[in-house]
Amino acid sequence: MTTTRRLLGYLWREKRLIGGGILFTALMGLVEVGTGTILKMLTDGIEEISRFFKHGGDGIVEIPFKIKIPFPGSKGRFKLLDTVVSGADEVYRAMLYLALAVIVLYLLKAIFEYTREICMNSAIQRILKRFRSEVFAKLLGLPLAFHDRSRSGDLVSRVTYDVTTLERVLELFIEIARTAVYMLVFLPVMFVINPQITLFTMLFFPLSWLLITRFSRRIRRVGRDISETVGDYTAVMQDRTRNLRTIKGLGAEAAERGIFDALVDRNYGLFVRMIRLKYLMKPSNELIGMIGVSLVFIYFAGRLVAGDTTLGNVVLYLYLMQQAYKPVKKVAAAFGELYNTLVCTGRIFSLFDEKEEQPEGSADIPAAGTVEMEGLSFRYEGMPALFVGFSCRFPQGVTALTGNSGSGKTTLCALIQRFYEPTVGTVTYGGTPLNDLPLAEWRKLVAYAGPDSALFAGTVAENLRYGNDAGDEATLAAVTAALDIADDMLKTSVGEGGRLLAQGQREKAVLARAILRRPRILLIDELCDGMDKNRLDALFEAVHDIPTVIIVSKDQSVLDRTAIVVRI
């Protein structure tokens, strides 16, 4: 399904609001026709008064007011208005009423336009809200393997830059609908006034379309590059701001400024190219429109000289032509941007097309059991295998997992949490493959505490309650006491990513949060290394009622405390 068709599906969901906006657009068009008709009557009236006084002003001034609609192919005419106003006072009163009618019509137009904008913009904001929500939900539902190969800045730009750009696409689609409605209202009236010149005027639309198409191909290519560069510099900014301590420690500020400035300069150059293309297309397209208007003016000038039409008809035709051309010009000016923004929209839909984690299994989770790995092989995308044909068991109780750096200990923890699927082999719990278990329910039973466990902006207490039972104050007090987390530390702000905490404080908070979940399986990844005997005693006491505890460690004192040691 194309990007345009998928986007139209979102518009269709808001058909009531958009339909209301189109209805009020049609009413605005009818008001414009009425305004043009009154302007025609005023012009004809002024022309009659001018002619009366030009011929001496003798007698009684008479002004005919006629509005007749001819039926093509016949001599019949439908008379909307056919009257004659005579006498200076009556003529003045009639002209005054017509002037007041113009004011009333403009007030009606303002009311209709206000209501239309409320309907249309409400529809746009509802669609954008749905997009933002669905993009974020999709990011949460995608597997870690996708996030590993994607830049976080590029993903953030999908929610920020791409979705914001989408707003301009929606506005343009609605503007196209408005243009179509105006054409449906204005063209019949223009055909009534003069079908030949209206057909001639319509010939300029294909010329305008060809011009737009030629420019749009180039704009589309530049727009794709712009979207990519936004993701590039957003990714660099996010990565570098998270690692400022390393950058400052290595004295690499100047080098990082150079990298970022190069990306921003490329983005700037692309935007300049985009601006040149857009604003070269706009005056070129307007030139075609002005040629058409000039030819129409020349045509009517000849008709006026020949006495085949009235000045009022010319005013009405040119007024309707101008009102019809305004939305057409706006659409033409924004058409190049449409291709740019459709590129961004396509990036959003490509994200939607990514395969999510498989959430549901059909098997019941065993009440208790051993975690077993049989013939396990795993490799990250584009990397050599971490282990091949690995088998082991993690029975209930405390088990140590040890091995050389880079041997895959943390990856085994991730496989138990089902963040990844093994390349070969199976992981089971109580004899049931993890793939057969409901994913969300399984992850509720597993807790992980490691160096890469995140702390979110807020207090330590708020982080401990994240994902845990906030009402169990007794358990919270027991765990914090066991890990020597003082009450005043609970009120401490951790900062973004926990950067306001010391390393030891951060590790305590991460451990406490995992223990507070009261999981069936607790994974502790290299947080026990370097602990003294008292802290290890307190930790083992805090986890004694958790059925299965797996401690990843290379510290011999930790390995000596466990009855079972698994080596990888």
CSV table of N, CA and C in Angstrom, one decimal, residues 370-377 387 390 392 394 411-418 420-422 424-437 442 521:
chain,number,residue,atom,x,y,z
A,370,THR,N,13.3,-25.2,36.6
A,370,THR,CA,14.7,-24.9,36.4
A,370,THR,C,14.9,-24.2,35.0
A,371,VAL,N,15.8,-23.3,34.9
A,371,VAL,CA,16.1,-22.6,33.6
A,371,VAL,C,17.1,-23.5,33.0
A,372,GLU,N,16.8,-24.0,31.8
A,372,GLU,CA,17.8,-24.9,31.1
A,372,GLU,C,18.0,-24.3,29.7
A,373,MET,N,19.3,-24.5,29.2
A,373,MET,CA,19.7,-24.1,27.9
A,373,MET,C,20.3,-25.3,27.2
A,374,GLU,N,19.8,-25.6,26.0
A,374,GLU,CA,20.2,-26.8,25.3
A,374,GLU,C,20.7,-26.5,23.9
A,375,GLY,N,22.0,-26.8,23.6
A,375,GLY,CA,22.5,-26.6,22.3
A,375,GLY,C,22.4,-25.2,21.8
A,376,LEU,N,22.7,-24.2,22.7
A,376,LEU,CA,22.5,-22.8,22.4
A,376,LEU,C,23.6,-22.2,21.6
A,377,SER,N,23.2,-21.5,20.5
A,377,SER,CA,24.2,-20.7,19.7
A,377,SER,C,23.5,-19.3,19.5
A,387,PHE,N,28.7,-17.8,21.3
A,387,PHE,CA,28.9,-19.2,21.8
A,387,PHE,C,28.2,-20.1,20.8
A,390,PHE,N,26.1,-24.3,23.3
A,390,PHE,CA,26.2,-24.2,24.8
A,390,PHE,C,25.0,-24.7,25.5
A,392,CYS,N,23.4,-25.6,29.6
A,392,CYS,CA,23.6,-25.5,31.1
A,392,CYS,C,22.3,-25.5,31.7
A,394,PHE,N,20.2,-23.8,35.3
A,394,PHE,CA,20.2,-22.9,36.5
A,394,PHE,C,19.0,-23.4,37.4
A,411,THR,N,24.6,-11.6,27.6
A,411,THR,CA,23.7,-12.1,26.5
A,411,THR,C,22.8,-13.2,27.0
A,412,LEU,N,23.4,-14.1,27.8
A,412,LEU,CA,22.6,-15.2,28.4
A,412,LEU,C,21.5,-14.6,29.2
A,413,CYS,N,21.7,-13.6,30.0
A,413,CYS,CA,20.7,-12.9,30.8
A,413,CYS,C,19.6,-12.4,29.9
A,414,ALA,N,20.0,-11.8,28.7
A,414,ALA,CA,19.1,-11.2,27.8
A,414,ALA,C,18.2,-12.3,27.2
A,415,LEU,N,18.8,-13.5,26.9
A,415,LEU,CA,18.1,-14.6,26.3
A,415,LEU,C,17.0,-15.1,27.3
A,416,ILE,N,17.4,-15.1,28.6
A,416,ILE,CA,16.4,-15.5,29.6
A,416,ILE,C,15.2,-14.6,29.7
A,417,GLN,N,15.5,-13.3,29.5
A,417,GLN,CA,14.4,-12.3,29.5
A,417,GLN,C,13.7,-12.2,28.1
A,418,ARG,N,14.2,-13.0,27.2
A,418,ARG,CA,13.6,-13.0,25.8
A,418,ARG,C,13.7,-11.7,25.1
A,420,TYR,N,16.2,-11.3,23.1
A,420,TYR,CA,16.6,-11.9,21.8
A,420,TYR,C,16.2,-13.3,21.7
A,421,GLU,N,16.2,-13.8,20.5
A,421,GLU,CA,15.9,-15.3,20.3
A,421,GLU,C,17.3,-15.9,19.9
A,422,PRO,N,17.5,-17.1,20.5
A,422,PRO,CA,18.8,-17.8,20.1
A,422,PRO,C,18.8,-18.2,18.6
A,424,VAL,N,20.4,-20.8,17.4
A,424,VAL,CA,20.1,-22.2,17.4
A,424,VAL,C,19.9,-22.6,18.9
A,425,GLY,N,19.1,-23.6,19.1
A,425,GLY,CA,18.9,-24.1,20.5
A,425,GLY,C,17.6,-23.6,21.1
A,426,THR,N,17.4,-24.0,22.4
A,426,THR,CA,16.2,-23.6,23.1
A,426,THR,C,16.6,-23.2,24.5
A,427,VAL,N,15.8,-22.3,25.1
A,427,VAL,CA,15.8,-22.0,26.5
A,427,VAL,C,14.5,-22.4,27.1
A,428,THR,N,14.5,-23.2,28.2
A,428,THR,CA,13.2,-23.6,28.7
A,428,THR,C,13.1,-23.3,30.2
A,429,TYR,N,11.9,-23.2,30.7
A,429,TYR,CA,11.7,-23.0,32.1
A,429,TYR,C,10.7,-24.1,32.6
A,430,GLY,N,11.1,-24.9,33.5
A,430,GLY,CA,10.3,-26.0,33.9
A,430,GLY,C,9.9,-27.0,32.8
A,431,GLY,N,10.8,-27.1,31.8
A,431,GLY,CA,10.6,-28.0,30.7
A,431,GLY,C,9.8,-27.3,29.5
A,432,THR,N,9.3,-26.1,29.7
A,432,THR,CA,8.5,-25.4,28.7
A,432,THR,C,9.4,-24.4,28.0
A,433,PRO,N,9.5,-24.5,26.6
A,433,PRO,CA,10.3,-23.5,25.9
A,433,PRO,C,9.7,-22.1,26.2
A,434,LEU,N,10.6,-21.1,26.4
A,434,LEU,CA,10.2,-19.8,26.6
A,434,LEU,C,9.4,-19.2,25.5
A,435,ASN,N,9.6,-19.6,24.3
A,435,ASN,CA,8.8,-19.1,23.1
A,435,ASN,C,7.3,-19.4,23.3
A,436,ASP,N,7.0,-20.5,24.1
A,436,ASP,CA,5.6,-20.9,24.2
A,436,ASP,C,4.9,-20.2,25.3
A,437,LEU,N,5.6,-19.4,26.1
A,437,LEU,CA,5.1,-18.7,27.2
A,437,LEU,C,4.6,-17.3,26.8
A,442,TRP,N,5.8,-13.6,31.3
A,442,TRP,CA,7.1,-14.1,31.6
A,442,TRP,C,8.0,-13.0,32.1
A,521,ILE,N,12.8,-15.2,39.1
A,521,ILE,CA,14.2,-15.3,38.6
A,521,ILE,C,14.8,-13.9,38.7
